[in-house]
Amino acid sequence: SESNVQFRATLSGHSSYVRRLDWSADSSKLQSCCGAYELLYWRLWKDDDNGERRWRPHQEKTASTMRDEIWASYSCLFGWPVRGIWPEDS
């Protein structure tokens, strides 16, 4: 069968291999966690000055902006929904 999978972008930022990846419910954002236990957020689209959405994948460096995001899946070990369940210094 034919595949519609295409390479679209490389997201760089983790200091180790990517262990988990989750899509937002609207498919406009990603969250990923790596072997070094980093959790990174990614925005895939950006609104330009004309109000049009442009494909511009980039890391979201302010994690609190993703606090209320609804995720289609949740496989990352860390994040807002699981905040507080890990013991201090674990």
Short mmCIF file of N, CA, C and O in Angstrom, two decimals:
data_model
loop_
_atom_site.label_atom_id
_atom_site.label_comp_id
_atom_site.label_asym_id
_atom_site.label_seq_id
_atom_site.Cartn_x
_atom_site.Cartn_y
_atom_site.Cartn_z
N SER A 1 0.83 -1.19 0.00
CA SER A 1 0.00 0.00 0.00
C SER A 1 0.88 1.25 0.00
O SER A 1 1.98 1.25 0.50
N GLU A 2 0.34 2.33 -0.53
CA GLU A 2 1.06 3.59 -0.56
C GLU A 2 1.03 4.25 0.81
O GLU A 2 0.05 4.19 1.52
N SER A 3 2.11 4.89 1.15
CA SER A 3 2.20 5.58 2.43
C SER A 3 2.16 7.09 2.20
O SER A 3 2.77 7.59 1.27
N ASN A 4 1.45 7.80 3.06
CA ASN A 4 1.38 9.26 2.98
C ASN A 4 2.31 9.92 3.98
O ASN A 4 2.19 11.10 4.25
N VAL A 5 3.23 9.17 4.55
CA VAL A 5 4.16 9.71 5.53
C VAL A 5 5.23 10.52 4.82
O VAL A 5 5.80 10.08 3.84
N GLN A 6 5.46 11.74 5.34
CA GLN A 6 6.47 12.63 4.76
C GLN A 6 7.34 13.18 5.88
O GLN A 6 6.85 13.46 6.97
N PHE A 7 8.62 13.37 5.59
CA PHE A 7 9.51 14.09 6.49
C PHE A 7 9.14 15.56 6.43
O PHE A 7 9.06 16.14 5.35
N ARG A 8 8.89 16.18 7.58
CA ARG A 8 8.49 17.58 7.59
C ARG A 8 9.47 18.48 8.31
O ARG A 8 9.63 19.64 7.96
N ALA A 9 10.11 17.98 9.39
CA ALA A 9 11.00 18.85 10.16
C ALA A 9 11.83 18.02 11.13
O ALA A 9 11.47 16.89 11.45
N THR A 10 12.91 18.62 11.60
CA THR A 10 13.70 18.06 12.67
C THR A 10 13.55 18.96 13.88
O THR A 10 13.74 20.18 13.77
N LEU A 11 13.18 18.38 15.00
CA LEU A 11 13.04 19.14 16.24
C LEU A 11 14.24 18.82 17.12
O LEU A 11 14.42 17.68 17.53
N SER A 12 15.06 19.81 17.38
CA SER A 12 16.28 19.62 18.16
C SER A 12 16.14 20.31 19.50
O SER A 12 15.62 21.42 19.58
N GLY A 13 16.62 19.65 20.54
CA GLY A 13 16.57 20.28 21.86
C GLY A 13 16.91 19.33 22.99
O GLY A 13 17.46 19.73 24.01
N HIS A 14 16.59 18.05 22.83
CA HIS A 14 16.89 17.09 23.89
C HIS A 14 18.38 16.81 23.97
O HIS A 14 19.09 16.84 22.97
N SER A 15 18.84 16.48 25.18
CA SER A 15 20.25 16.14 25.37
C SER A 15 20.47 14.64 25.34
O SER A 15 21.59 14.17 25.51
N SER A 16 19.41 13.87 25.11
CA SER A 16 19.50 12.42 25.04
C SER A 16 18.47 11.92 24.03
O SER A 16 17.77 12.72 23.41
N TYR A 17 18.36 10.61 23.89
CA TYR A 17 17.42 10.02 22.94
C TYR A 17 15.96 10.25 23.39
O TYR A 17 15.67 10.32 24.56
N VAL A 18 15.06 10.39 22.44
CA VAL A 18 13.64 10.60 22.74
C VAL A 18 13.01 9.28 23.14
O VAL A 18 13.12 8.29 22.41
N ARG A 19 12.37 9.26 24.30
CA ARG A 19 11.73 8.04 24.82
C ARG A 19 10.23 8.02 24.53
O ARG A 19 9.67 6.97 24.24
N ARG A 20 9.57 9.15 24.65
CA ARG A 20 8.11 9.22 24.49
C ARG A 20 7.74 10.48 23.71
O ARG A 20 8.43 11.49 23.79
N LEU A 21 6.62 10.40 23.01
CA LEU A 21 6.14 11.52 22.21
C LEU A 21 4.62 11.50 22.24
O LEU A 21 4.01 10.46 22.02
N ASP A 22 4.01 12.64 22.52
CA ASP A 22 2.55 12.76 22.55
C ASP A 22 2.10 13.93 21.70
O ASP A 22 2.75 14.97 21.67
N TRP A 23 0.96 13.74 21.03
CA TRP A 23 0.32 14.79 20.22
C TRP A 23 -0.77 15.46 21.03
O TRP A 23 -1.48 14.81 21.80
N SER A 24 -0.96 16.74 20.80
CA SER A 24 -2.12 17.44 21.38
C SER A 24 -3.38 16.97 20.66
O SER A 24 -3.32 16.44 19.54
N ALA A 25 -4.51 17.15 21.28
CA ALA A 25 -5.78 16.70 20.70
C ALA A 25 -6.06 17.37 19.36
O ALA A 25 -6.67 16.76 18.48
N ASP A 26 -5.60 18.61 19.17
CA ASP A 26 -5.83 19.31 17.90
C ASP A 26 -4.66 19.13 16.91
O ASP A 26 -4.64 19.77 15.87
N SER A 27 -3.68 18.30 17.27
CA SER A 27 -2.52 17.99 16.42
C SER A 27 -1.64 19.19 16.10
O SER A 27 -0.88 19.17 15.14
N SER A 28 -1.69 20.22 16.92
CA SER A 28 -0.88 21.41 16.64
C SER A 28 0.34 21.51 17.54
O SER A 28 1.18 22.39 17.36
N LYS A 29 0.46 20.59 18.53
CA LYS A 29 1.57 20.63 19.47
C LYS A 29 2.03 19.21 19.78
O LYS A 29 1.30 18.26 19.61
N LEU A 30 3.28 19.13 20.26
CA LEU A 30 3.86 17.87 20.70
C LEU A 30 4.48 18.06 22.07
O LEU A 30 4.87 19.18 22.43
N GLN A 31 4.57 16.98 22.82
CA GLN A 31 5.42 16.96 24.00
C GLN A 31 6.29 15.72 23.88
O GLN A 31 5.85 14.69 23.36
N SER A 32 7.52 15.83 24.34
CA SER A 32 8.44 14.71 24.24
C SER A 32 9.29 14.64 25.50
O SER A 32 9.58 15.67 26.12
N CYS A 33 9.65 13.43 25.90
CA CYS A 33 10.58 13.27 27.01
C CYS A 33 11.69 12.34 26.56
O CYS A 33 11.50 11.51 25.68
N CYS A 34 12.86 12.53 27.17
CA CYS A 34 14.05 11.83 26.68
C CYS A 34 14.71 11.01 27.78
O CYS A 34 14.25 10.99 28.92
N GLY A 35 15.80 10.34 27.42
CA GLY A 35 16.54 9.51 28.34
C GLY A 35 17.17 10.28 29.49
O GLY A 35 17.53 9.70 30.51
N ALA A 36 17.31 11.59 29.35
CA ALA A 36 17.85 12.44 30.42
C ALA A 36 16.73 13.02 31.29
O ALA A 36 16.96 13.92 32.08
N TYR A 37 15.51 12.52 31.11
CA TYR A 37 14.32 12.94 31.88
C TYR A 37 13.96 14.41 31.67
O TYR A 37 13.47 15.07 32.57
N GLU A 38 14.18 14.90 30.46
CA GLU A 38 13.74 16.25 30.09
C GLU A 38 12.37 16.13 29.44
O GLU A 38 12.12 15.20 28.67
N LEU A 39 11.51 17.06 29.72
CA LEU A 39 10.21 17.17 29.05
C LEU A 39 10.25 18.46 28.24
O LEU A 39 10.47 19.54 28.79
N LEU A 40 10.05 18.34 26.93
CA LEU A 40 10.04 19.51 26.07
C LEU A 40 8.71 19.60 25.34
O LEU A 40 8.10 18.58 25.02
N TYR A 41 8.27 20.82 25.11
CA TYR A 41 7.03 21.09 24.38
C TYR A 41 7.38 21.72 23.04
O TYR A 41 8.35 22.47 22.93
N TRP A 42 6.54 21.44 22.04
CA TRP A 42 6.78 21.92 20.68
C TRP A 42 5.49 22.46 20.08
O TRP A 42 4.45 21.83 20.18
N ARG A 43 5.56 23.62 19.47
CA ARG A 43 4.45 24.17 18.69
C ARG A 43 4.78 23.93 17.23
O ARG A 43 5.89 24.19 16.79
N LEU A 44 3.82 23.44 16.48
CA LEU A 44 4.07 23.11 15.08
C LEU A 44 3.64 24.22 14.12
O LEU A 44 4.10 24.27 12.99
N TRP A 45 2.77 25.08 14.57
CA TRP A 45 2.23 26.15 13.72
C TRP A 45 2.41 27.49 14.42
O TRP A 45 2.45 27.56 15.63
N LYS A 46 2.46 28.55 13.64
CA LYS A 46 2.53 29.89 14.20
C LYS A 46 1.67 30.81 13.35
O LYS A 46 1.67 30.71 12.12
N ASP A 47 0.93 31.70 13.99
CA ASP A 47 0.13 32.68 13.27
C ASP A 47 1.03 33.83 12.85
O ASP A 47 1.77 34.38 13.66
N ASP A 48 0.96 34.20 11.57
CA ASP A 48 1.78 35.31 11.11
C ASP A 48 1.05 36.63 11.34
O ASP A 48 -0.04 36.67 11.90
N ASP A 49 1.61 37.73 10.87
CA ASP A 49 1.03 39.06 11.08
C ASP A 49 -0.32 39.23 10.40
O ASP A 49 -1.12 40.08 10.80
N ASN A 50 -0.61 38.42 9.37
CA ASN A 50 -1.88 38.50 8.66
C ASN A 50 -2.94 37.57 9.26
O ASN A 50 -4.03 37.46 8.73
N GLY A 51 -2.59 36.89 10.34
CA GLY A 51 -3.52 35.97 10.97
C GLY A 51 -3.57 34.60 10.32
O GLY A 51 -4.40 33.78 10.68
N GLU A 52 -2.68 34.34 9.38
CA GLU A 52 -2.63 33.03 8.72
C GLU A 52 -1.73 32.09 9.50
O GLU A 52 -0.70 32.51 10.03
N ARG A 53 -2.12 30.84 9.54
CA ARG A 53 -1.29 29.83 10.20
C ARG A 53 -0.20 29.35 9.25
O ARG A 53 -0.46 28.99 8.12
N ARG A 54 1.02 29.36 9.75
CA ARG A 54 2.17 28.92 8.96
C ARG A 54 2.83 27.74 9.66
O ARG A 54 2.93 27.72 10.88
N TRP A 55 3.30 26.78 8.88
CA TRP A 55 4.05 25.65 9.41
C TRP A 55 5.40 26.17 9.88
O TRP A 55 6.22 26.63 9.10
N ARG A 56 5.61 26.17 11.18
CA ARG A 56 6.87 26.65 11.76
C ARG A 56 7.12 25.91 13.07
O ARG A 56 6.88 26.44 14.15
N PRO A 57 7.56 24.66 13.00
CA PRO A 57 7.80 23.90 14.22
C PRO A 57 8.92 24.52 15.05
O PRO A 57 9.98 24.86 14.51
N HIS A 58 8.66 24.69 16.34
CA HIS A 58 9.65 25.27 17.23
C HIS A 58 9.36 24.85 18.67
O HIS A 58 8.24 24.50 19.01
N GLN A 59 10.39 24.90 19.49
CA GLN A 59 10.24 24.53 20.89
C GLN A 59 9.52 25.63 21.64
O GLN A 59 9.83 26.82 21.46
N GLU A 60 8.56 25.25 22.47
CA GLU A 60 7.89 26.18 23.37
C GLU A 60 8.68 26.20 24.66
O GLU A 60 8.71 25.21 25.39
N LYS A 61 9.34 27.29 24.94
CA LYS A 61 10.25 27.34 26.09
C LYS A 61 9.56 27.74 27.39
O LYS A 61 10.16 27.64 28.44
N THR A 62 8.32 28.17 27.32
CA THR A 62 7.58 28.51 28.54
C THR A 62 6.57 27.41 28.80
O THR A 62 5.47 27.40 28.25
N ALA A 63 6.97 26.46 29.64
CA ALA A 63 6.15 25.26 29.88
C ALA A 63 4.76 25.60 30.42
O ALA A 63 3.79 24.90 30.13
N SER A 64 4.64 26.68 31.17
CA SER A 64 3.34 27.02 31.77
C SER A 64 2.27 27.33 30.71
O SER A 64 1.08 27.20 30.99
N THR A 65 2.68 27.68 29.49
CA THR A 65 1.69 27.95 28.45
C THR A 65 1.01 26.66 27.98
O THR A 65 -0.02 26.69 27.34
N MET A 66 1.59 25.50 28.32
CA MET A 66 1.03 24.21 27.92
C MET A 66 0.25 23.54 29.05
O MET A 66 -0.23 22.43 28.89
N ARG A 67 0.12 24.22 30.17
CA ARG A 67 -0.51 23.65 31.36
C ARG A 67 -1.91 23.12 31.09
O ARG A 67 -2.28 22.05 31.56
N ASP A 68 -2.72 23.81 30.33
CA ASP A 68 -4.11 23.42 30.10
C ASP A 68 -4.33 22.71 28.77
O ASP A 68 -5.47 22.50 28.36
N GLU A 69 -3.25 22.34 28.10
CA GLU A 69 -3.37 21.66 26.81
C GLU A 69 -4.02 20.29 26.99
O GLU A 69 -3.77 19.59 27.95
N ILE A 70 -4.87 19.93 26.05
CA ILE A 70 -5.51 18.61 26.05
C ILE A 70 -4.70 17.73 25.10
O ILE A 70 -4.47 18.09 23.95
N TRP A 71 -4.26 16.57 25.61
CA TRP A 71 -3.40 15.67 24.84
C TRP A 71 -4.20 14.47 24.36
O TRP A 71 -4.99 13.89 25.09
N ALA A 72 -3.98 14.10 23.10
CA ALA A 72 -4.66 12.93 22.52
C ALA A 72 -4.13 11.65 23.16
O ALA A 72 -4.86 10.67 23.29
N SER A 73 -2.87 11.67 23.54
CA SER A 73 -2.27 10.56 24.27
C SER A 73 -1.43 11.17 25.37
O SER A 73 -1.10 12.35 25.35
N TYR A 74 -1.07 10.35 26.36
CA TYR A 74 -0.19 10.85 27.42
C TYR A 74 0.72 9.72 27.86
O TYR A 74 0.36 8.91 28.72
N SER A 75 1.90 9.67 27.26
CA SER A 75 2.86 8.63 27.61
C SER A 75 4.10 9.19 28.31
O SER A 75 4.90 8.42 28.85
N CYS A 76 4.27 10.50 28.31
CA CYS A 76 5.42 11.11 28.98
C CYS A 76 5.32 10.91 30.49
O CYS A 76 4.23 10.92 31.05
N LEU A 77 6.47 10.72 31.11
CA LEU A 77 6.49 10.46 32.55
C LEU A 77 6.26 11.71 33.39
O LEU A 77 5.93 11.61 34.56
N PHE A 78 6.48 12.87 32.80
CA PHE A 78 6.38 14.13 33.52
C PHE A 78 5.37 15.04 32.84
O PHE A 78 4.96 14.78 31.72
N GLY A 79 4.98 16.12 33.50
CA GLY A 79 4.09 17.09 32.90
C GLY A 79 3.07 17.60 33.89
O GLY A 79 3.02 17.17 35.04
N TRP A 80 2.26 18.52 33.45
CA TRP A 80 1.29 19.17 34.34
C TRP A 80 0.29 18.19 34.95
O TRP A 80 0.01 18.28 36.15
N PRO A 81 -0.27 17.23 34.21
CA PRO A 81 -1.26 16.33 34.83
C PRO A 81 -0.69 15.43 35.92
O PRO A 81 -1.43 14.94 36.76
N VAL A 82 0.62 15.18 35.90
CA VAL A 82 1.21 14.29 36.90
C VAL A 82 2.11 15.05 37.89
O VAL A 82 2.82 14.44 38.68
N ARG A 83 2.03 16.34 37.86
CA ARG A 83 2.85 17.15 38.76
C ARG A 83 2.46 16.87 40.21
O ARG A 83 1.28 16.86 40.56
N GLY A 84 3.45 16.62 41.05
CA GLY A 84 3.20 16.40 42.47
C GLY A 84 3.11 14.94 42.88
O GLY A 84 3.08 14.65 44.06
N ILE A 85 3.06 14.02 41.92
CA ILE A 85 2.98 12.62 42.32
C ILE A 85 4.35 12.01 42.58
O ILE A 85 4.45 10.98 43.23
N TRP A 86 5.40 12.66 42.09
CA TRP A 86 6.76 12.17 42.30
C TRP A 86 7.31 12.77 43.58
O TRP A 86 7.17 13.95 43.83
N PRO A 87 7.99 11.94 44.40
CA PRO A 87 8.61 12.48 45.62
C PRO A 87 9.67 13.52 45.29
O PRO A 87 10.28 13.47 44.22
N GLU A 88 9.90 14.45 46.19
CA GLU A 88 10.93 15.46 46.03
C GLU A 88 12.28 14.78 45.80
O GLU A 88 12.59 13.78 46.44
N ASP A 89 13.06 15.29 44.87
CA ASP A 89 14.39 14.76 44.53
C ASP A 89 14.37 13.34 43.99
O ASP A 89 15.34 12.60 44.12
N SER A 90 13.26 12.92 43.39
CA SER A 90 13.23 11.55 42.83
C SER A 90 13.77 11.53 41.42
O SER A 90 13.93 12.49 40.77
#
